[in-house]
Structure formats: C-alpha cells, structure tokens
Short mmCIF file of C-alpha atoms in Angstrom, two decimals:
data_model
loop_
_atom_site.label_atom_id
_atom_site.label_comp_id
_atom_site.label_asym_id
_atom_site.label_seq_id
_atom_site.Cartn_x
_atom_site.Cartn_y
_atom_site.Cartn_z
CA MET A 1 0.00 0.00 0.00
CA LYS A 2 2.72 2.39 0.98
CA LYS A 3 4.40 1.64 -2.29
CA LEU A 4 1.22 2.39 -4.20
CA ILE A 5 0.84 5.76 -2.51
CA LEU A 6 4.41 6.59 -3.28
CA ILE A 7 3.91 5.73 -6.94
CA ALA A 8 0.74 7.83 -7.06
CA LEU A 9 2.57 10.77 -5.50
CA LEU A 10 5.41 10.47 -7.96
CA ALA A 11 3.03 10.42 -10.87
CA LEU A 12 1.28 13.55 -9.66
CA SER A 13 4.27 15.52 -8.53
CA PRO A 14 5.18 18.40 -10.80
CA LEU A 15 8.43 18.25 -12.73
CA VAL A 16 11.33 19.50 -10.74
CA ALA A 17 14.26 21.09 -12.46
CA GLN A 18 17.76 20.37 -11.31
CA VAL A 19 18.09 24.10 -10.71
CA ASP A 20 14.72 25.48 -9.80
CA GLU A 21 15.45 29.18 -10.02
CA LYS A 22 17.14 31.67 -12.25
CA VAL A 23 20.73 30.77 -13.02
CA GLU A 24 23.42 33.42 -13.12
CA VAL A 25 26.21 33.47 -15.64
CA PRO A 26 29.31 35.10 -14.14
CA TYR A 27 30.56 38.37 -15.55
CA ILE A 28 34.16 38.02 -16.69
CA ASP A 29 36.35 41.06 -16.97
CA PHE A 30 38.36 40.14 -20.06
CA PRO A 31 41.59 42.14 -20.03
CA ILE A 32 41.10 44.21 -23.17
CA LYS A 33 43.80 46.78 -23.84
CA MET A 34 42.73 50.33 -22.97
CA GLY A 35 43.24 53.29 -25.24
CA LYS A 36 41.74 56.33 -26.89
CA GLU A 37 38.22 55.77 -28.22
CA PHE A 38 37.67 52.83 -25.88
CA ALA A 39 34.12 54.03 -25.16
CA THR A 40 33.16 53.54 -28.81
CA VAL A 41 34.62 50.04 -28.89
CA GLN A 42 32.83 49.19 -25.67
CA GLY A 43 29.54 50.59 -26.91
CA GLN A 44 29.62 48.86 -30.28
CA CYS A 45 31.18 45.49 -29.47
CA LEU A 46 29.94 44.76 -25.98
CA MET A 47 26.33 45.18 -27.02
CA CYS A 48 26.35 41.67 -28.47
CA HIS A 49 29.42 39.88 -27.15
CA SER A 50 32.15 39.91 -24.53
CA PHE A 51 35.68 41.15 -25.17
CA GLY A 52 36.69 37.49 -25.00
CA TYR A 53 35.72 37.27 -28.66
CA ILE A 54 38.23 39.99 -29.61
CA ILE A 55 41.11 38.89 -27.40
CA ASN A 56 40.74 35.28 -28.50
CA GLN A 57 41.48 36.19 -32.13
CA GLY A 58 45.06 37.16 -31.27
CA PRO A 59 46.99 39.85 -33.18
CA GLN A 60 45.61 40.16 -36.70
CA SER A 61 45.90 42.25 -39.85
CA ARG A 62 43.86 45.33 -40.68
CA LYS A 63 42.16 43.28 -43.36
CA HIS A 64 41.08 40.70 -40.80
CA TRP A 65 39.59 43.24 -38.41
CA LYS A 66 37.88 45.09 -41.24
CA HIS A 67 36.33 41.82 -42.36
CA ILE A 68 35.13 41.00 -38.84
CA ILE A 69 33.47 44.39 -38.42
CA HIS A 70 31.90 44.00 -41.83
CA LYS A 71 30.52 40.61 -40.74
CA MET A 72 29.02 42.16 -37.61
CA LYS A 73 27.29 44.80 -39.71
CA VAL A 74 26.15 42.73 -42.67
CA ALA A 75 25.55 39.27 -41.26
CA PHE A 76 24.51 40.13 -37.71
CA LYS A 77 22.92 43.51 -38.53
CA ALA A 78 24.72 45.46 -35.83
CA PRO A 79 23.79 49.13 -36.41
CA ILE A 80 27.36 50.44 -36.49
CA SER A 81 27.86 53.69 -38.44
CA ASP A 82 30.69 53.95 -40.96
CA LYS A 83 32.38 56.45 -38.69
CA ASP A 84 32.25 54.16 -35.67
CA ALA A 85 33.25 51.16 -37.76
CA LYS A 86 36.44 52.98 -38.71
CA ILE A 87 37.10 53.95 -35.09
CA VAL A 88 36.69 50.33 -33.96
CA GLU A 89 38.88 49.10 -36.81
CA ASP A 90 41.67 51.55 -35.95
CA TYR A 91 41.44 50.60 -32.28
CA LEU A 92 41.73 46.89 -33.03
CA VAL A 93 44.60 47.46 -35.44
CA GLU A 94 46.42 49.61 -32.87
CA HIS A 95 45.98 47.22 -29.95
CA TYR A 96 45.47 43.86 -31.64
CA GLY A 97 47.25 44.35 -34.94
CA ASN A 98 50.09 42.27 -36.33
CA GLY A 99 51.71 45.04 -38.33
CA LYS A 100 50.05 44.05 -41.61
CA MET B 1 58.57 30.02 -36.56
CA GLN B 2 59.79 26.54 -35.69
CA ARG B 3 57.21 24.12 -34.41
CA ARG B 4 59.21 23.62 -31.27
CA ASP B 5 59.06 27.34 -30.64
CA PHE B 6 55.38 27.26 -31.22
CA PHE B 7 54.93 24.97 -28.27
CA LYS B 8 57.50 26.68 -26.13
CA LYS B 9 56.30 30.19 -26.71
CA ALA B 10 52.68 29.28 -26.45
CA ALA B 11 52.43 29.66 -22.70
CA LEU B 12 49.04 30.99 -23.39
CA THR B 13 46.07 32.16 -21.57
CA VAL B 14 42.96 32.50 -23.63
CA GLY B 15 43.98 36.10 -23.87
CA ALA B 16 46.73 35.68 -26.42
CA VAL B 17 46.29 33.24 -29.24
CA GLY B 18 47.35 33.14 -32.82
CA LEU B 19 51.10 32.73 -32.46
CA GLY B 20 52.37 31.13 -35.59
CA ALA B 21 49.03 31.76 -37.17
CA THR B 22 50.00 35.19 -38.37
CA THR B 23 53.50 34.43 -39.59
CA ALA B 24 52.44 31.72 -42.04
CA LYS B 25 51.97 32.89 -45.60
CA ALA B 26 48.85 31.13 -46.75
CA GLY B 27 46.57 28.25 -46.07
CA THR B 28 48.46 25.93 -43.73
CA THR B 29 47.49 23.83 -40.74
CA HIS B 30 49.26 22.59 -37.62
CA GLN B 31 48.38 21.15 -34.21
CA PRO B 32 45.64 23.23 -32.55
CA THR B 33 46.46 25.30 -29.46
CA ASP B 34 46.80 22.84 -26.64
CA ASN B 35 47.84 24.54 -23.44
CA ARG B 36 45.03 26.79 -22.35
CA LYS B 37 44.19 26.62 -18.69
CA VAL B 38 40.74 26.35 -17.19
CA SER B 39 39.31 29.61 -15.88
CA LYS B 40 38.88 30.52 -12.24
CA ASN B 41 35.28 31.39 -12.96
CA THR B 42 32.65 28.73 -12.77
CA PHE B 43 29.46 28.78 -14.78
CA PRO B 44 26.12 27.35 -13.59
CA GLU B 45 26.26 23.57 -13.16
CA LYS B 46 29.81 23.47 -14.54
CA ARG B 47 33.23 22.88 -13.11
CA PRO B 48 35.89 25.37 -14.22
CA LEU B 49 36.44 25.04 -17.96
CA ILE B 50 38.51 26.85 -20.59
CA THR B 51 36.56 30.07 -20.99
CA TYR B 52 36.44 32.11 -24.18
CA SER B 53 33.47 34.28 -23.39
CA ASP B 54 30.80 34.85 -20.77
CA ARG B 55 28.33 36.48 -23.14
CA PRO B 56 27.40 34.38 -24.94
CA PRO B 57 29.00 31.59 -22.90
CA LEU B 58 31.75 29.66 -24.69
CA LEU B 59 33.42 26.94 -22.65
CA GLU B 60 35.88 24.27 -23.75
CA THR B 61 36.55 20.92 -22.10
CA PRO B 62 40.21 20.38 -21.15
CA ARG B 63 42.09 17.51 -22.81
CA ASP B 64 42.51 15.33 -19.73
CA VAL B 65 38.74 14.73 -19.59
CA PHE B 66 38.96 12.75 -22.82
CA THR B 67 39.89 9.38 -21.35
CA SER B 68 36.35 8.21 -20.65
CA VAL B 69 33.63 7.53 -23.19
CA LEU B 70 30.99 9.61 -21.43
CA THR B 71 31.87 13.24 -20.77
CA PRO B 72 30.58 14.37 -17.36
CA ASN B 73 27.75 16.91 -17.69
CA ASP B 74 29.62 19.44 -15.58
CA GLN B 75 32.64 19.29 -17.88
CA PHE B 76 30.72 19.24 -21.14
CA PHE B 77 31.61 22.06 -23.53
CA VAL B 78 29.26 24.99 -24.10
CA ARG B 79 28.62 27.04 -27.20
CA TRP B 80 25.89 29.61 -27.77
CA HIS B 81 25.56 31.97 -30.71
CA LEU B 82 23.51 34.86 -29.35
CA PRO B 83 23.92 36.80 -26.11
CA ASP B 84 20.48 36.56 -24.54
CA ILE B 85 19.72 33.10 -23.16
CA PRO B 86 16.65 32.49 -20.99
CA MET B 87 18.07 31.88 -17.53
CA HIS B 88 14.95 30.46 -15.99
CA ILE B 89 12.66 27.89 -17.49
CA ASP B 90 9.73 26.43 -15.60
CA PRO B 91 9.50 22.76 -16.55
CA ASN B 92 5.80 22.74 -15.69
CA THR B 93 4.86 25.41 -18.20
CA TYR B 94 7.51 24.85 -20.86
CA HIS B 95 6.09 23.54 -24.10
CA ILE B 96 7.14 23.09 -27.68
CA LYS B 97 5.03 23.85 -30.73
CA ILE B 98 4.92 21.79 -33.90
CA ASN B 99 3.35 23.73 -36.74
CA GLY B 100 3.48 24.54 -40.44
CA LEU B 101 2.59 21.85 -42.96
CA VAL B 102 1.09 19.38 -40.49
CA GLU B 103 -2.39 17.87 -40.28
CA LYS B 104 -2.66 18.74 -36.60
CA GLU B 105 -0.65 21.42 -34.82
CA LEU B 106 0.83 20.18 -31.55
CA ASP B 107 1.72 21.93 -28.35
CA ILE B 108 3.66 19.46 -26.25
CA THR B 109 4.61 19.93 -22.62
CA LEU B 110 7.64 18.31 -21.06
CA HIS B 111 5.29 16.05 -19.12
CA ASP B 112 3.55 14.92 -22.37
CA LEU B 113 6.87 14.24 -23.90
CA LYS B 114 7.97 12.08 -21.00
CA THR B 115 4.73 10.14 -20.69
CA ASN B 116 2.90 10.03 -24.03
CA PHE B 117 5.71 8.99 -26.34
CA GLU B 118 8.09 6.09 -26.52
CA GLN B 119 11.24 6.96 -24.52
CA VAL B 120 14.50 6.21 -26.29
CA GLU B 121 18.21 6.60 -25.59
CA VAL B 122 21.23 7.11 -27.80
CA THR B 123 24.85 7.66 -26.87
CA ALA B 124 26.37 10.12 -29.30
CA VAL B 125 29.30 12.47 -29.75
CA LEU B 126 28.44 16.15 -29.92
CA GLN B 127 31.24 18.04 -31.66
CA CYS B 128 31.35 21.62 -32.88
CA GLY B 129 32.18 21.86 -36.59
CA GLY B 130 34.82 24.42 -35.60
CA ASN B 131 36.47 22.18 -33.00
CA SER B 132 40.29 22.52 -33.30
CA ARG B 133 39.90 25.71 -35.37
CA SER B 134 43.13 27.13 -33.91
CA ALA B 135 44.90 24.68 -36.24
CA PHE B 136 44.36 26.95 -39.24
CA SER B 137 46.77 29.62 -40.52
CA PRO B 138 45.98 32.26 -41.43
CA ILE B 139 43.38 32.41 -38.71
CA ALA B 140 39.96 31.14 -39.76
CA GLY B 141 37.05 33.30 -38.60
CA GLY B 142 35.44 32.24 -35.34
CA ILE B 143 36.30 31.01 -31.87
CA GLN B 144 39.85 29.69 -31.79
CA TRP B 145 38.96 26.37 -30.18
CA GLY B 146 41.57 23.88 -29.10
CA ASN B 147 40.53 20.22 -29.22
CA GLY B 148 37.81 20.28 -26.58
CA ALA B 149 34.73 21.72 -28.28
CA MET B 150 33.12 18.32 -28.00
CA GLY B 151 31.82 15.65 -25.66
CA CYS B 152 29.82 12.44 -25.63
CA ALA B 153 26.70 11.69 -23.61
CA THR B 154 23.83 9.26 -23.38
CA TRP B 155 20.84 11.30 -24.49
CA LYS B 156 17.32 10.33 -23.52
CA GLY B 157 14.20 11.63 -25.17
CA VAL B 158 11.68 11.07 -27.90
CA ARG B 159 12.17 10.36 -31.59
CA LEU B 160 11.55 13.38 -33.78
CA ARG B 161 9.91 10.95 -36.20
CA ASP B 162 7.33 9.93 -33.59
CA ILE B 163 6.43 13.55 -32.93
CA LEU B 164 6.11 14.32 -36.62
CA ASP B 165 3.97 11.19 -37.08
CA ARG B 166 1.68 12.37 -34.30
CA ALA B 167 1.32 15.74 -36.01
CA GLY B 168 0.97 14.16 -39.45
CA LEU B 169 3.08 15.63 -42.24
CA LYS B 170 1.24 17.11 -45.17
CA LYS B 171 2.03 15.85 -48.64
CA ASP B 172 4.27 18.71 -49.70
CA ALA B 173 6.26 18.90 -46.45
CA GLU B 174 9.97 18.93 -47.26
CA TRP B 175 11.87 21.01 -44.72
CA ILE B 176 11.82 21.29 -40.96
CA GLY B 177 13.01 24.38 -39.13
CA PHE B 178 14.11 24.26 -35.49
CA ASN B 179 14.11 27.39 -33.34
CA GLY B 180 16.20 27.79 -30.25
CA SER B 181 15.26 30.21 -27.47
CA GLU B 182 18.40 32.33 -27.53
CA LYS B 183 17.89 35.94 -28.53
CA ALA B 184 20.10 38.56 -30.11
CA ALA B 185 20.72 42.05 -28.77
CA TYR B 186 19.22 43.58 -31.89
CA TYR B 187 15.87 42.68 -33.35
CA GLU B 188 17.34 42.59 -36.87
CA THR B 189 20.01 40.00 -36.03
CA PRO B 190 19.10 36.66 -37.60
CA SER B 191 17.59 34.17 -35.13
CA PHE B 192 19.27 30.89 -34.45
CA ILE B 193 17.17 28.65 -36.65
CA ARG B 194 18.37 25.50 -38.36
CA GLU B 195 16.68 23.65 -41.15
CA MET B 196 16.84 19.99 -42.13
CA GLU B 197 15.43 18.19 -45.09
CA ILE B 198 12.88 15.61 -44.01
CA GLU B 199 14.81 13.03 -46.04
CA GLU B 200 17.84 13.54 -43.80
CA LEU B 201 15.97 12.54 -40.66
CA ASP B 202 16.37 9.02 -39.43
CA ASP B 203 15.10 7.31 -36.31
CA HIS B 204 18.25 8.24 -34.42
CA VAL B 205 17.30 11.93 -34.36
CA ILE B 206 15.72 12.68 -31.00
CA LEU B 207 14.48 15.53 -28.87
CA ALA B 208 16.45 14.96 -25.68
CA TYR B 209 15.57 16.16 -22.18
CA GLU B 210 18.12 14.06 -20.34
CA MET B 211 21.88 13.76 -20.56
CA ASN B 212 23.80 11.03 -18.76
CA GLY B 213 20.81 10.34 -16.52
CA GLU B 214 20.27 13.95 -15.43
CA ASP B 215 18.32 16.94 -16.71
CA LEU B 216 20.23 18.74 -19.43
CA PRO B 217 22.34 21.44 -17.81
CA TYR B 218 20.99 24.92 -18.59
CA LEU B 219 24.03 25.73 -20.63
CA ASN B 220 23.64 22.57 -22.70
CA GLY B 221 20.11 23.47 -23.71
CA TYR B 222 17.73 22.76 -20.82
CA PRO B 223 15.03 21.58 -20.98
CA LEU B 224 15.08 20.12 -24.50
CA ARG B 225 17.50 19.96 -27.39
CA LEU B 226 17.82 18.27 -30.71
CA VAL B 227 20.28 15.36 -30.97
CA ILE B 228 21.46 14.36 -34.45
CA PRO B 229 23.93 11.50 -34.00
CA GLY B 230 26.84 11.49 -36.44
CA ASN B 231 26.39 15.16 -37.38
CA TYR B 232 28.35 18.17 -36.19
CA SER B 233 26.51 20.00 -33.45
CA ASP B 234 25.53 23.14 -35.35
CA SER B 235 22.06 21.70 -35.90
CA TRP B 236 21.62 20.25 -32.41
CA VAL B 237 19.40 23.22 -31.49
CA LYS B 238 19.28 23.96 -27.75
CA MET B 239 16.28 25.10 -25.68
CA LEU B 240 13.99 24.15 -28.53
CA SER B 241 10.95 26.36 -28.74
CA ASN B 242 9.40 25.59 -32.07
CA ILE B 243 9.45 23.09 -34.92
CA THR B 244 8.02 24.32 -38.20
CA VAL B 245 7.42 22.16 -41.24
CA THR B 246 7.66 23.89 -44.61
CA LYS B 247 7.70 23.10 -48.30
CA LYS B 248 10.45 25.52 -49.16
CA TYR B 249 13.87 26.02 -47.71
CA LYS B 250 14.07 29.42 -46.09
CA SER B 251 17.23 31.34 -46.69
CA LEU B 252 18.75 31.90 -43.27
CA PHE B 253 22.08 33.24 -42.08
CA PHE B 254 22.87 30.30 -39.84
CA MET B 255 22.21 27.97 -42.78
CA ASP B 256 23.52 29.85 -45.81
CA VAL B 257 26.59 31.55 -44.41
CA ALA B 258 27.75 29.87 -41.23
CA TYR B 259 28.90 26.25 -40.90
CA ARG B 260 29.79 25.72 -44.54
CA VAL B 261 32.86 24.41 -46.33
CA PRO B 262 33.98 24.77 -49.97
CA ASP B 263 31.88 22.56 -52.22
CA ASN B 264 34.79 20.70 -53.82
CA GLU B 265 36.39 17.35 -53.19
CA CYS B 266 39.13 18.52 -50.79
CA GLU B 267 36.72 20.96 -49.11
CA CYS B 268 39.57 23.42 -49.29
CA GLU B 269 40.54 26.78 -50.72
CA GLU B 270 43.21 29.46 -50.61
CA PRO B 271 42.86 32.39 -48.23
CA GLU B 272 43.26 34.87 -51.08
CA LYS B 273 41.12 32.87 -53.47
CA LYS B 274 38.07 31.50 -51.76
CA PHE B 275 36.06 28.82 -53.49
CA LYS B 276 32.80 30.22 -54.84
CA THR B 277 30.29 27.58 -53.80
CA THR B 278 29.88 26.04 -50.35
CA LYS B 279 28.05 23.14 -48.73
CA PRO B 280 26.94 22.44 -45.14
CA ILE B 281 29.37 20.59 -42.87
CA THR B 282 26.90 17.84 -41.77
CA LYS B 283 28.66 14.47 -41.09
CA MET B 284 31.68 14.21 -38.81
CA ASN B 285 34.95 12.84 -40.14
CA VAL B 286 37.16 10.30 -38.37
CA LYS B 287 39.20 11.69 -35.48
CA SER B 288 40.97 10.79 -32.24
CA ILE B 289 42.22 12.55 -29.14
CA ILE B 290 44.79 11.60 -26.53
CA GLY B 291 43.44 12.16 -23.00
CA TYR B 292 46.51 10.91 -21.15
CA PRO B 293 49.27 11.93 -21.02
CA THR B 294 48.91 15.59 -21.91
CA THR B 295 51.49 17.98 -23.33
CA GLY B 296 54.03 19.16 -20.79
CA MET B 297 53.78 16.12 -18.53
CA THR B 298 56.80 14.20 -17.38
CA LEU B 299 56.97 10.40 -17.69
CA ASN B 300 59.47 8.21 -15.93
CA HIS B 301 62.00 6.31 -17.96
CA ASN B 302 61.17 2.60 -18.30
CA SER B 303 58.04 3.00 -16.22
CA HIS B 304 54.85 1.33 -17.46
CA THR B 305 52.54 3.96 -18.91
CA VAL B 306 49.10 3.53 -20.44
CA ILE B 307 48.33 6.04 -23.15
CA ARG B 308 44.57 6.64 -23.22
CA GLY B 309 42.17 8.44 -25.46
CA LEU B 310 39.07 8.40 -27.62
CA ALA B 311 38.18 7.94 -31.27
CA TRP B 312 34.99 8.54 -33.24
CA ASP B 313 33.46 9.21 -36.64
CA ASP B 314 29.96 9.78 -37.99
CA GLY B 315 28.64 6.34 -37.04
CA HIS B 316 30.36 4.05 -39.52
CA GLY B 317 32.41 2.91 -36.58
CA ILE B 318 36.06 2.87 -35.58
CA LYS B 319 38.14 -0.02 -36.89
CA ASP B 320 41.52 0.79 -35.36
CA VAL B 321 43.43 3.40 -33.47
CA MET B 322 47.14 3.49 -34.26
CA VAL B 323 49.76 4.96 -31.95
CA SER B 324 53.19 6.29 -32.89
CA VAL B 325 55.95 7.27 -30.49
CA ASP B 326 58.46 8.10 -33.25
CA LYS B 327 56.76 11.11 -34.88
CA GLY B 328 54.69 9.00 -37.24
CA LYS B 329 57.39 6.78 -38.73
CA THR B 330 55.96 3.57 -37.31
CA TRP B 331 52.52 2.79 -35.92
CA LYS B 332 51.16 0.17 -33.56
CA LYS B 333 47.57 -0.79 -32.81
CA ALA B 334 46.00 0.39 -29.59
CA ILE B 335 43.51 -1.77 -27.67
CA LEU B 336 39.90 -0.66 -28.23
CA ASP B 337 37.07 -0.90 -25.68
CA ASP B 338 34.09 -3.15 -26.41
CA GLY B 339 32.14 -0.38 -28.14
CA LYS B 340 28.93 -1.38 -26.43
CA LEU B 341 27.61 2.18 -26.24
CA GLY B 342 26.97 2.05 -29.95
CA ARG B 343 28.35 3.38 -33.17
CA TYR B 344 27.74 7.07 -32.45
CA ALA B 345 29.66 7.02 -29.14
CA TYR B 346 33.35 7.57 -28.53
CA ARG B 347 35.47 4.42 -28.59
CA ALA B 348 38.03 4.45 -25.80
CA PHE B 349 41.50 3.16 -26.62
CA ARG B 350 44.51 2.32 -24.50
CA PHE B 351 48.11 1.61 -25.37
CA PRO B 352 50.50 0.17 -22.79
CA PHE B 353 53.93 1.60 -23.32
CA LYS B 354 57.32 1.86 -21.62
CA PRO B 355 59.35 4.93 -22.59
CA SER B 356 62.87 3.76 -23.25
CA LYS B 357 64.55 6.99 -24.37
CA TYR B 358 65.21 10.07 -22.29
CA GLY B 359 64.18 13.51 -23.43
CA GLU B 360 61.28 14.90 -25.40
CA LEU B 361 58.78 12.34 -26.62
CA SER B 362 56.03 12.82 -29.18
CA ILE B 363 52.96 10.62 -28.91
CA MET B 364 50.61 10.52 -31.89
CA THR B 365 47.29 8.79 -32.50
CA LYS B 366 45.50 8.08 -35.74
CA ALA B 367 41.97 6.67 -35.98
CA ILE B 368 40.81 4.55 -38.92
CA ASN B 369 37.11 3.89 -39.47
CA LYS B 370 35.34 0.91 -41.00
CA LEU B 371 35.31 2.59 -44.40
CA GLY B 372 39.10 2.70 -44.24
CA GLU B 373 39.15 6.49 -43.83
CA GLU B 374 42.00 7.64 -41.64
CA GLN B 375 43.25 10.86 -40.11
CA PRO B 376 45.88 12.77 -42.10
CA PHE B 377 48.84 14.44 -40.41
CA ALA B 378 47.87 17.84 -39.01
CA LYS B 379 50.02 19.63 -41.59
CA ASP B 380 48.26 17.78 -44.44
CA ILE B 381 44.80 19.07 -43.59
CA LYS B 382 43.68 21.54 -46.21
CA TRP B 383 42.73 25.08 -45.25
CA ASN B 384 39.15 26.37 -45.38
CA HIS B 385 37.93 29.85 -44.46
CA GLY B 386 35.66 28.76 -41.61
CA GLY B 387 38.23 26.51 -39.98
CA TYR B 388 35.83 23.59 -40.03
CA LYS B 389 36.29 19.81 -39.83
CA PHE B 390 39.93 19.69 -38.72
CA ASN B 391 40.77 16.05 -38.05
CA GLY B 392 44.56 15.94 -38.04
CA ILE B 393 46.45 13.14 -36.30
CA ASP B 394 46.59 14.08 -32.63
CA GLU B 395 49.90 14.72 -30.90
CA VAL B 396 51.07 15.41 -27.36
CA LYS B 397 54.62 16.08 -26.27
CA VAL B 398 55.97 14.86 -22.97
CA LYS B 399 59.37 14.61 -21.35
CA VAL B 400 60.92 11.34 -20.27
CA VAL B 401 63.20 11.65 -17.23
#
C-alpha cells in the first residue's frame, strides 16, 4: 500500500528542475587593452558579445579586423555607423594588430 | 617560426592566441592550441572550464577529460551563438510547438513528452564543426577552439519521427526548421534557426531532455534539445521552442553563411582565393584525441605507462586506433574498448607503453574507421575559411626523465 501511494505521489508531482530558479552566468572582466576611443569600442562590441571574442582572435591584420566588423554589420545587422566602424577598426589594429 | 618554438612560446592564456598563425603565408594547418588553462570562474552547473566568453558563454573541455567515453555533464563544452539566453525555465509550463505543414498542430509539454511517447536513448558524440579551429593559418574566422569543443553523452528523449507522425506531415512537407530560445541584442540579427530536409531525418534523431541520466544542464540546452547522431553539433538546437514544417527552404544566415565548407572534393581553398560555392558541414569525419598523457607532462623512464584516449566518426564505426611514439614513422595498434555504447559514441582506446629513451617524446594517434578512412597528419589538412572539420592526427609532447 505504501508503495502504491508513493507511486501515485510520484506520478502527480510536478516536474522538478535540477536548478529550480534563475541561473546566473558570471561576468568576466576580459583584459582588453585600454586606449583612446575605448568608449566607442565598448559601446559597439559589448552590445552583443564579450571582449573574449576579440582577445581570442590574437593579433591580426587590418584586413582581418575590417572583415570581422563587416561581418558584424552585414551578417549580424549590428547598427554600427561607418564612422564608428572605422574607429573600432583603428582601435583593433592599434591594440590587436600584427603590423600588416 | 619553428614548431618547437610554437609549443615553447605558447604559454598561453585564452587572452593571447594566434602565435604562428600570423606568420604563415597562406593556407596551412598545424596542431591546434593545446595549453590553455581552465578559468577561475565557474558557470552554472559546470566545473571550471577553458573560458572564451561569458556572453554568450563559450566553454571548452580540457584535454585530460577525454579518457572516458561519457563526458561528465559538468565538464561538457558549451557554445551559444547569441547573447540573450533564458536563464529560468519552468519545466511545468515549458512547451514546444509543432506547426506549419502538419495535419494537426501540436503543443507538447515536457510532461507529455515524457509520458505520451516512446522513450529512447542514444549515446552520441556532440562536436562543434569548428572544434580545433586554432589549427588553421591564417586564422579562420570564429572562436579559436583547441581540441575540446566536444563531448559524448547518453541522451534520452523522444524520436523526432514519432512527434512528426503524431502531427501528421502534409504531402508537400519537405523542410523542418528548429528554433532555439536564444535571442540577439538587436531585433534585426538573424535568429538561431536551423533547417533539415525531411529526407535527412532518421530514427536516431531525438528531442532529448536528459543527458547522462540527469536533466540537461541549462548551458547545454535545458530543458530540451535536438540530438542528431553522427552530425556536427551546429544543428543540435538547444532550448527548442518551435518546430516548423515547410515546403520551401528558407534562406537563413545560420544555414547559408555559417557552418559551410567549400563545395569541392578537398573541401579546401586558398585564403586569397576563396572557393565560390559552399556546402553544409553535416557528417563528422574520423578523429581521435589523446586524453593521457597531456602535453608538458613528465613520464618516468622505463616505467609502465598507459596512453589513453578516444576515437569517433559519424557512425560508420572505428576499426583501429594506431599509436606512434616516433613522430609518425611507425605505428602500432591500440587496444579498443568493447564499443557497447553504440556506433555514435566515442570508442576508448589504450596503449600500454614503456618509454625507453630520455628527453622529449612525441605521442601521436590516428583513428581509422570501417570505411578505411583515416586521419591525415595535421600539416596535411587543407585550409578552409571557416576553420571547419579539422581532423589531423593528434599529438602530445611529454618529457621522459
């Protein structure tokens, strides 16, 4: 009988999630290099993704960074103005460029 | 740069990658970055993992986890495409809609799914198409993964086929679109939707709510994700919200632009001369990874060591794993496990070995599948712009003292 009750209770009990409340993803302060026009870079890039994405690419050519910004605008529809796109490009080339 | 320097200099944190990558002239490949450390930060339901980003979360499994066939849920890699992920889902109200070209639209709760359909299990490798992308020079666009953007789990859920049968496909149904619940920062950003041709679906494709006997972790797609054994994970949509059946293929960014390789035999191209047409990455190629020892370890001279690791392909099955301790000049067969978790699971291998020479030692593994396909040397992999499908012979370097 006890067993039957237990089975009945199990069948009726609502589903319980492993984590039954809001989960929190930690904020990570990726060590991006600081410089002039940082506010623009922060405003444009951080809207959609962490600085981890930038740092992880390693030092790259101007062509590479230009292409990435283009991808953000065209593929992902980030509303970055031409003026800001150039500012971000110059910033990335200055701090994460490889001299090419 | 000499290869030796590459390893020496690459005392990397995630913060500084791409050594070697930028000095190469065009279209070469090498061993992926292999010495990133796990982060101090822990993410929900995860142990510390190699961390590329918090928003969206991108977490890689360290190499030493790859000695056992099932990857623990809390060490399983994480990859999201868009920054806004629902962080709370009530399992009692969550439901998934099936609509479009069906006789009867369905709205299925998690409870329905667990009680009104046949429950099935499959053990399958989930691997990002861009796993090992850091092997490509010049740098291929995307996250510069090492070897750990993958894992293997026993997935439990319901066959997609059974759900579609319940809904009843209309005569002209040809494509199925799967929506995840992740959202972009901007309304105009394309949603993460994947499409599959109905023909491609076999009975192994399931909607899974359980992973290794537990709820899916949030970051692996709680409460429900698509599992497509044998295929790269780009279509294993997480936090499924909607399944729509259509006649026509919809042109979508995450289908037409991302996760594609050159549509030629070598699936390769030159950085300055990209191939014009592309095709989706779909089936996984044959690959292996060494889980023990790992690069930088020290082994004792003449001491019995067991080299361990994993091998897999798209479900044809692994025939042999070969091990070389002389930089690929000679190869010996490793011992394979019984393979009882099925053809989509990792096969574990082991190779008893006694290092007899002092100094630096290279250990390489090469998997061969039942079709006779085998892994090429890392340097012989051909370059592609997305850095997809790298399956070079694995290598770790240890010191014998």
